[in-house]
Coordinates of C-alpha atoms and ligand atoms in Angstrom, one line a residue:
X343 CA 22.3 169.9 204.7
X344 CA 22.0 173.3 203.7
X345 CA 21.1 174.8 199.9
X346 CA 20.2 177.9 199.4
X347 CA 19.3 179.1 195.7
X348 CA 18.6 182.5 194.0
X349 CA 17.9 184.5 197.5
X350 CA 16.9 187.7 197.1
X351 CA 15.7 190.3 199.7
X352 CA 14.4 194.0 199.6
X353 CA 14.2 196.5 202.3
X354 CA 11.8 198.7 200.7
X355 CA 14.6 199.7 198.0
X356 CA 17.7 198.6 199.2
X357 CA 18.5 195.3 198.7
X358 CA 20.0 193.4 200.9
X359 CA 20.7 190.6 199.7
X360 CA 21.2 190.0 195.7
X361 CA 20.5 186.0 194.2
X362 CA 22.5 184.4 196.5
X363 CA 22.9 181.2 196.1
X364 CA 25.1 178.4 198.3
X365 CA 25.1 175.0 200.0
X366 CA 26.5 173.7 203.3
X367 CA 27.7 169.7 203.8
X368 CA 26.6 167.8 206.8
X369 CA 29.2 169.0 209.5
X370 CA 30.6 172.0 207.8
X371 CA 31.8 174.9 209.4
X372 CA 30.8 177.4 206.9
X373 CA 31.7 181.2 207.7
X374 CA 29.4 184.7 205.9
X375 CA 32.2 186.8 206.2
X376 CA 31.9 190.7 205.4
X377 CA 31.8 193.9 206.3
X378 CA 29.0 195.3 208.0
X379 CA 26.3 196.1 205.8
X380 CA 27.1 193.3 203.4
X381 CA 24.0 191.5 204.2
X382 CA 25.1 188.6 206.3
X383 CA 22.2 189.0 209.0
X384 CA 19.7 189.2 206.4
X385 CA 21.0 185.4 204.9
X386 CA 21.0 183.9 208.0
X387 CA 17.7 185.4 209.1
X388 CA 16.3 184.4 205.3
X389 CA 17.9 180.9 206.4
X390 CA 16.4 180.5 209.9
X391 CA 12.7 182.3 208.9
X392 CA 12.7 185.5 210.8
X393 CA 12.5 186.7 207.0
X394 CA 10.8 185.7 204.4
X395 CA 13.2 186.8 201.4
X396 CA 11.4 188.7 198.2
X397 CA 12.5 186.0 196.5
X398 CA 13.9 182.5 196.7
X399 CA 14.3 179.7 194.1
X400 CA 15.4 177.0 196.8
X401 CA 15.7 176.9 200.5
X402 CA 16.4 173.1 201.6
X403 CA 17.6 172.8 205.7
X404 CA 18.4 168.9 206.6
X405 CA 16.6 167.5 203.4
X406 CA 13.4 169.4 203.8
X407 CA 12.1 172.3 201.8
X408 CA 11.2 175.3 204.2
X409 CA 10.1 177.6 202.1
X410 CA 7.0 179.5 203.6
X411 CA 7.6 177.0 206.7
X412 CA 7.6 179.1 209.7
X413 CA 11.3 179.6 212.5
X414 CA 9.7 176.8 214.8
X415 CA 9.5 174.5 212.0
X416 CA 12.8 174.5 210.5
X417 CA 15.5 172.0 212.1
X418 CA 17.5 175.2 212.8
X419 CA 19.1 177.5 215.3
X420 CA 20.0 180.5 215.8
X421 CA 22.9 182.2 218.3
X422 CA 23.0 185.7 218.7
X423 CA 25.7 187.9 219.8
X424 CA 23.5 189.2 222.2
X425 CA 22.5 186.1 223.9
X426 CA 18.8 186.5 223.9
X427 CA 18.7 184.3 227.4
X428 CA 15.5 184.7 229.4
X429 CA 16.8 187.1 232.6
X430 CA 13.7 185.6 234.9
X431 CA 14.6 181.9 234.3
X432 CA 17.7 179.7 236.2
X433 CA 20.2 178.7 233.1
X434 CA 18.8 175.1 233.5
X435 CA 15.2 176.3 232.6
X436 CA 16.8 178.7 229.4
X437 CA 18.4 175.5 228.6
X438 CA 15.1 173.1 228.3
X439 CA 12.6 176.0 227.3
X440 CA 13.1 174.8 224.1
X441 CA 12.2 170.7 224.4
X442 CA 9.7 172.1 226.8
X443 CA 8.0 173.6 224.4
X444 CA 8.3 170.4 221.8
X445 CA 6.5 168.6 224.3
X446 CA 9.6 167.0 226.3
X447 CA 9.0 166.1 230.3
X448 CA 10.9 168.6 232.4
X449 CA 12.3 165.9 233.8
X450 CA 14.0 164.6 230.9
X451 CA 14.5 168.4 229.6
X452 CA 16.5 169.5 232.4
X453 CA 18.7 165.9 231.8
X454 CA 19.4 166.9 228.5
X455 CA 20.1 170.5 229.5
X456 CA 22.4 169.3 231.7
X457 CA 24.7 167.2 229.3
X458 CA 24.2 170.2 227.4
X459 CA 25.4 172.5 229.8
X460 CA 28.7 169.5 229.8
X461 CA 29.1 170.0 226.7
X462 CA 29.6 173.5 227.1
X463 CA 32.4 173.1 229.5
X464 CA 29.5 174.6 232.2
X465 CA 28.9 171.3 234.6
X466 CA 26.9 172.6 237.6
X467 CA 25.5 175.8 236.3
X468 CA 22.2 174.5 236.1
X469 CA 20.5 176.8 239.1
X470 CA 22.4 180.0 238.0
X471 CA 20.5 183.1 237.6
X472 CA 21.6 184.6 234.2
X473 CA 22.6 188.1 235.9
X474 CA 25.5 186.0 237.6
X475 CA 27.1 184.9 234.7
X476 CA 30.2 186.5 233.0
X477 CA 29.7 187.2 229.5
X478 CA 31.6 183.9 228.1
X479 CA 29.0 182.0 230.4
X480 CA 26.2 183.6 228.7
X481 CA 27.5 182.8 225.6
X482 CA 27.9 179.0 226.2
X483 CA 24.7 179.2 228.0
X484 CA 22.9 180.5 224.4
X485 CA 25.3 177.9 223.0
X486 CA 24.0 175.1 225.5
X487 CA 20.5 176.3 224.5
X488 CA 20.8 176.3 220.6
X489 CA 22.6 172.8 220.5
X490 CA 20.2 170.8 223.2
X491 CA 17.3 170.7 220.1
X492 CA 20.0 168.8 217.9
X493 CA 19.5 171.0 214.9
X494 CA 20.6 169.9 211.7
X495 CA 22.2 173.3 210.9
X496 CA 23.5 176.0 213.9
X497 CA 23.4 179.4 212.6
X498 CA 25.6 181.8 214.7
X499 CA 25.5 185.9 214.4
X500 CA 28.9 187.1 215.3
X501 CA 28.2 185.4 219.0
X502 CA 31.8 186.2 219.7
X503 CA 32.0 189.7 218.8
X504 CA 30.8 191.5 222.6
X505 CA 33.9 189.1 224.0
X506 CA 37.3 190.3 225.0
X507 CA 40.4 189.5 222.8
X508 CA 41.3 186.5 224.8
X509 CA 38.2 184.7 225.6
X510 CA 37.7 185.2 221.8
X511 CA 40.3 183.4 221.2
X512 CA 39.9 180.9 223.2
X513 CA 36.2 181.0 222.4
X514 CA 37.3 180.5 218.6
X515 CA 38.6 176.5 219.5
X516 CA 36.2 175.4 222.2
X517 CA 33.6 176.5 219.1
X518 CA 35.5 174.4 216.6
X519 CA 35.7 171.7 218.5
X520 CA 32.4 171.5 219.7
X521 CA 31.0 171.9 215.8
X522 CA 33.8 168.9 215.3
X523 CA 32.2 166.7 217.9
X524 CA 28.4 167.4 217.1
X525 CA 29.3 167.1 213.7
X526 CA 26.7 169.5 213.1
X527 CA 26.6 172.1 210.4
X528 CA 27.8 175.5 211.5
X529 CA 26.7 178.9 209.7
X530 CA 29.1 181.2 211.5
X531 CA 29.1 185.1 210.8
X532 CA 32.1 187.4 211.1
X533 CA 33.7 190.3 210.1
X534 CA 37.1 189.2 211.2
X535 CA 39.2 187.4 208.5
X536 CA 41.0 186.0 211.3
X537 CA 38.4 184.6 212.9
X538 CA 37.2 183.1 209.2
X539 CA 40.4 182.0 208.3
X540 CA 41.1 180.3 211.8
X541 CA 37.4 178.5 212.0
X542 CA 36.2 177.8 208.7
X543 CA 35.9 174.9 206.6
X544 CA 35.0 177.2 203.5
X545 CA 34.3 181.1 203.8
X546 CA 31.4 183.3 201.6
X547 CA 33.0 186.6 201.0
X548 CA 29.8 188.8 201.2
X549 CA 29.8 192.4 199.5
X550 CA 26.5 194.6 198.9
X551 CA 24.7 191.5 199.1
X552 CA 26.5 189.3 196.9
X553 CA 28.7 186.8 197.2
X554 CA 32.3 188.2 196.1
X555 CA 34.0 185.0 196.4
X556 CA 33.7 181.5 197.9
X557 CA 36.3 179.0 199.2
X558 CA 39.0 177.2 201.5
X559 CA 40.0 179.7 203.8
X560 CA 43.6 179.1 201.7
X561 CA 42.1 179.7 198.7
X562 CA 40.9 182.9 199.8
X563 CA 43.9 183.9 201.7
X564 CA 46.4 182.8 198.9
X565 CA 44.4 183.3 196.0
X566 CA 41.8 186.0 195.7
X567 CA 39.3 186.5 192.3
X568 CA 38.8 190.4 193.0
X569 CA 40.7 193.5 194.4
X570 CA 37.9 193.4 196.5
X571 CA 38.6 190.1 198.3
X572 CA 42.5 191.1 198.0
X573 CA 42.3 194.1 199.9
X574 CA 39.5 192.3 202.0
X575 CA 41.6 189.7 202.9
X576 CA 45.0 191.7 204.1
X577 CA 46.8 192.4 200.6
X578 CA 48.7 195.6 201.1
X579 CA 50.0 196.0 198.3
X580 CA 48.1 196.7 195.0
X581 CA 49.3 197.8 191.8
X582 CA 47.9 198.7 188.6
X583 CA 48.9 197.6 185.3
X584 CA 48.5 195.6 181.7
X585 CA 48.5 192.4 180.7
X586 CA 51.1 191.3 178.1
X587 CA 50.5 187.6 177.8
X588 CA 48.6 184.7 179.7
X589 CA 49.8 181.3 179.4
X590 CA 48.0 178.5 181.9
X591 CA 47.7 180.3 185.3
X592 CA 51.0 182.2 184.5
X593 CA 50.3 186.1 183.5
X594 CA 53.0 188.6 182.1
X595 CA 52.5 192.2 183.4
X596 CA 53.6 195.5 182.2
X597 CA 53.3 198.0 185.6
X598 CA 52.9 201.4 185.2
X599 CA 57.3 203.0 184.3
X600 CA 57.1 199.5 182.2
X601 CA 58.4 197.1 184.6
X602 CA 57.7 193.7 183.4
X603 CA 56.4 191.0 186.1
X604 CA 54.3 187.5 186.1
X605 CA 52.3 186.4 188.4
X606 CA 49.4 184.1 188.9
X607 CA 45.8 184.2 188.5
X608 CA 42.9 182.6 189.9
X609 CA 41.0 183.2 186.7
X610 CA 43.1 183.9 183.9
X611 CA 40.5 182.7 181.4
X612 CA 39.2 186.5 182.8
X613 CA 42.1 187.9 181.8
X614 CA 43.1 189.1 178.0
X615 CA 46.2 190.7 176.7
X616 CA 45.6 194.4 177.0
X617 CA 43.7 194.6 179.8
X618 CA 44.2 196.8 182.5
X619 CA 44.8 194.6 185.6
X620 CA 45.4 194.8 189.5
X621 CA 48.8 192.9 191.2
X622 CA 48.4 192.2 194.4
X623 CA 50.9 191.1 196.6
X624 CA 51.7 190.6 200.6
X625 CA 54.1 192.7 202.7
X626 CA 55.6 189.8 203.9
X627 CA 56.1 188.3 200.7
X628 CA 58.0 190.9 199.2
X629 CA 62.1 190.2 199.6
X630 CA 64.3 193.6 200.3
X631 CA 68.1 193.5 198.7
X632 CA 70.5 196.0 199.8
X633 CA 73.4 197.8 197.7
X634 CA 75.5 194.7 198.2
X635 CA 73.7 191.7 197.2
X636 CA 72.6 192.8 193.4
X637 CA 71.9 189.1 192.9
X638 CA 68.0 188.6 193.2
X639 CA 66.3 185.7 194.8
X640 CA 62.8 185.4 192.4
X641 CA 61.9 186.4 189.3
X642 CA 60.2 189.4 190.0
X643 CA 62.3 192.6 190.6
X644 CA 61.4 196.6 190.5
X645 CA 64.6 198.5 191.9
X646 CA 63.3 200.6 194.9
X647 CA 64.4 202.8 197.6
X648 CA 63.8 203.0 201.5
X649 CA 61.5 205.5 202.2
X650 CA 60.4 204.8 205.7
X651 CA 60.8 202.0 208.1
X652 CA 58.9 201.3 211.6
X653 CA 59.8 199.0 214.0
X654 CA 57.2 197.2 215.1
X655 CA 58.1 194.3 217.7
X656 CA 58.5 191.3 216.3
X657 CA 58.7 192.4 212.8
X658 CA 59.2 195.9 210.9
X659 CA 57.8 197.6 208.0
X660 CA 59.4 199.4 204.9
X661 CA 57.8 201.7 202.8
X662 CA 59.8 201.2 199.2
X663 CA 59.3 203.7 196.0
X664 CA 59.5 202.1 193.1
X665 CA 58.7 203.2 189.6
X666 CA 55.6 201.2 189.7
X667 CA 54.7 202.6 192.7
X668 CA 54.7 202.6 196.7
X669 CA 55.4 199.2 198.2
X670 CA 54.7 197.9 201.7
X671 CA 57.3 195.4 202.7
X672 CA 57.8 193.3 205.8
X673 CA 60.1 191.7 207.6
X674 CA 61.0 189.5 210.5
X675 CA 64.5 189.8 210.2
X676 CA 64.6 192.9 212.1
X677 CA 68.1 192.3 213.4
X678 CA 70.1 192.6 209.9
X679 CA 67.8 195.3 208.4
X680 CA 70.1 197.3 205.3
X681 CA 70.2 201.0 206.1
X682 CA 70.3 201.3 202.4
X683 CA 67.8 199.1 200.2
X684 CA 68.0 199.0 196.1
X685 CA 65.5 196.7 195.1
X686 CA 62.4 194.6 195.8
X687 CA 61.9 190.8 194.5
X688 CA 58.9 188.6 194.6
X689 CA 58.1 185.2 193.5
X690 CA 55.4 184.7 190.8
X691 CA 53.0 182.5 193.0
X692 CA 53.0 185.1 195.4
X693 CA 51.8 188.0 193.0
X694 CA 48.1 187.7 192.4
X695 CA 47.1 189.2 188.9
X696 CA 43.2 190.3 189.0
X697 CA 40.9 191.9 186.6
X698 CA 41.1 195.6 187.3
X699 CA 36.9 196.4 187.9
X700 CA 36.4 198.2 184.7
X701 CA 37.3 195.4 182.6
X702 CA 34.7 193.3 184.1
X703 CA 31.8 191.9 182.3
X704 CA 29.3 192.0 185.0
Ligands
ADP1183 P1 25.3 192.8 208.1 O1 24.8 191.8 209.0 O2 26.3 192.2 207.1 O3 25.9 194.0 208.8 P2 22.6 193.3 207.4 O4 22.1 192.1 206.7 O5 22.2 193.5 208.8 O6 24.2 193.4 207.2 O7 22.1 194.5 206.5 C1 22.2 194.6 205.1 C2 21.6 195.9 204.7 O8 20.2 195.9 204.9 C3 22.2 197.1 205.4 O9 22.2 198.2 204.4 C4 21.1 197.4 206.4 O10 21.1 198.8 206.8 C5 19.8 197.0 205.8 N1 18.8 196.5 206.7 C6 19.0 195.5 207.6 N2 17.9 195.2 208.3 C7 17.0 196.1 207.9 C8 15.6 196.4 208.2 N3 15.0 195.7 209.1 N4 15.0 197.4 207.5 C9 15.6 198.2 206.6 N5 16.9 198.0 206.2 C10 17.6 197.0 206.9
MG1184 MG1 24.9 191.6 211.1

């Protein structure tokens, strides 16, 4: 539906966007997330035509190649987070300006804006004024407006990101399941890895760019390639260290004091024994043990003591010293918390091993 190749874009001599290359399927939700900077407004403008990139090897939108063919001509959309509705015109007319202009009656333009406006969970707004909608409204409206052309691809610029927490949120599934029932492709961009991870049928992990890393929104939650995409993606806790061994997936650790571990990696064909690697691992997947229970549940364990604890609600957080280092450690379990804690334990599938960035060969 969507296949981008070798995309390259220069402001003057920053560039923006560095050979990117992807595809979307027919009715994917497909998330550019990243921080800001990381060029995601630059790929979807490449993608709808507002820019024509410095360089591209393929640009294919619903089977057709658009290269050099102009926005009007590409079976795409575009959402904005700022709306971009016509102020002067009812919601109806916003609506059909665009089958107006394809050459569509107005009769059967406002019909279609009308389902549209449905579909939107907006029957009856068709006579609104846009300065009397609330800022959801305008959003659905732009929504109404992008979707009435049936595009092959919808491309939306963080359209949820001037909303309140909770119409967000409840923006996030009226969004999914609208892309579920157009079946349309979605090219959504965020900087939230919530939102990704809640929304997305696969997720591009943009930095500087580039893409760091794409995949199921499991695979980047569970398995990141980088220390980029770990700390990206909520790791807390990073450690530095050297490989011992690598067999399959499985890779043996020393961390700095000489604490052996193993842990998992996405890549270990990246990995060789000797090289200085990163561990990451989640708060909330790191097991506290007090002076009493010795026994450890998995098979990693540093021993550790409480530095600092914070209650926070419905969980708390420890701060542990270890002799590898500081280690952030959650837990829901707020009612038996130890007031005395003597080591920290981890299962291997939870500890992602990752090339530490000097070892890399690009
Ligand atoms: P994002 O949407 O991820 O925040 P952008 O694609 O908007 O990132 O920007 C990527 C980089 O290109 C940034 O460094 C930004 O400052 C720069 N940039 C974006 N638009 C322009 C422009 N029109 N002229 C010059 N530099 C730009
Ligand atoms: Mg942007």
């Amino acid at each position: 539906m969507l296949e981008i190749e070798g995309a390259t874009h220069r402001y003057g001599e920053l560039t923006a966007l560095d050979n990117v290359s992807l595809s979307a399927r027919q009715g994917e939700f497909l998330t550019i997330l990243g921080e800001s900077g990381s060029g995601k407004t630059t790929l979807l403008r490449v993608i709808s035509g507002l820019e024509q990139p410095t360089e591209v090897g393929k640009l294919m939108i619903g089977g057709e190649n658009v290269v050099g063919v102009p926005p009007s001509r590409r079976n795409c959309t575009t959402v904005f987070q700022s709306y971009a509705l016509f102020p002067h015109m009812s919601v109806a007319e916003n609506i059909a300006y665009g089958l107006v202009v394809r050459g569509i009656s107005r009769d059967d333009a406002r019909k279609q804006a009308s389902k549209a406006l449905e579909t939107v969970r907006l029957p009856g707004f068709e006579d609104r004024r846009v300065s009397q909608l609330s800022g959801g409204q305008k959003q659905r409206v732009a929504i109404a407006r992008a979707i009435v052309t049936r595009p092959a691809v919808l491309l939306l610029d963080e359209p949820l990101g001037a909303l309140d927490e909770r119409l967000r949120l409840n923006m996030q599934n009226e969004l999914t399941d609208l892309q579920r029932q157009l079946k349309t492709t979605f090219v959504y961009i965020t900087h939230s890895q919530e939102e990704a991870l809640a929304m997305s049928d696969r997720i591009v992990l943009m930095r500087s760019g580039r893409i760091e890393q794409l995949g199921t929104p499991s695979e980047l939650f569970d398995l990141p390639t980088s220390t980029f995409a770990a700390e990206f993606m909520g790791f807390e806790n990073l450690l530095p260290g050297v490989a011992r061994s690598v067999d399959g997936n499985l890779v043996s650790v020393a961390l700095s004091g000489g604490s052996p571990v193993v842990g998992i990696a996405a890549n270990p064909a990246g990995i060789s024994q000797g090289d200085l690697v990163t561990i990451a691992i989640r708060a909330e997947r790191l097991s506290h043990s007090d002076v009493s229970r010795k026994q450890c549940r998995h098979l990693n364990t540093l021993a550790g003591t409480k530095i600092d604890q914070r209650y926070r609600g419905k969980y708390s957080d420890l701060d542990i010293e270890t002799a590898a280092g500081k280690l952030k450690v959650r837990t829901w379990d707020n009612a038996s918390l130890p007031e005395e804690i003597s080591s920290v334990s981890w299962r291997a599938e939870d500890c992602i091993v990752l090339p530490t960035a000097a070892n890399r060969k690009t």
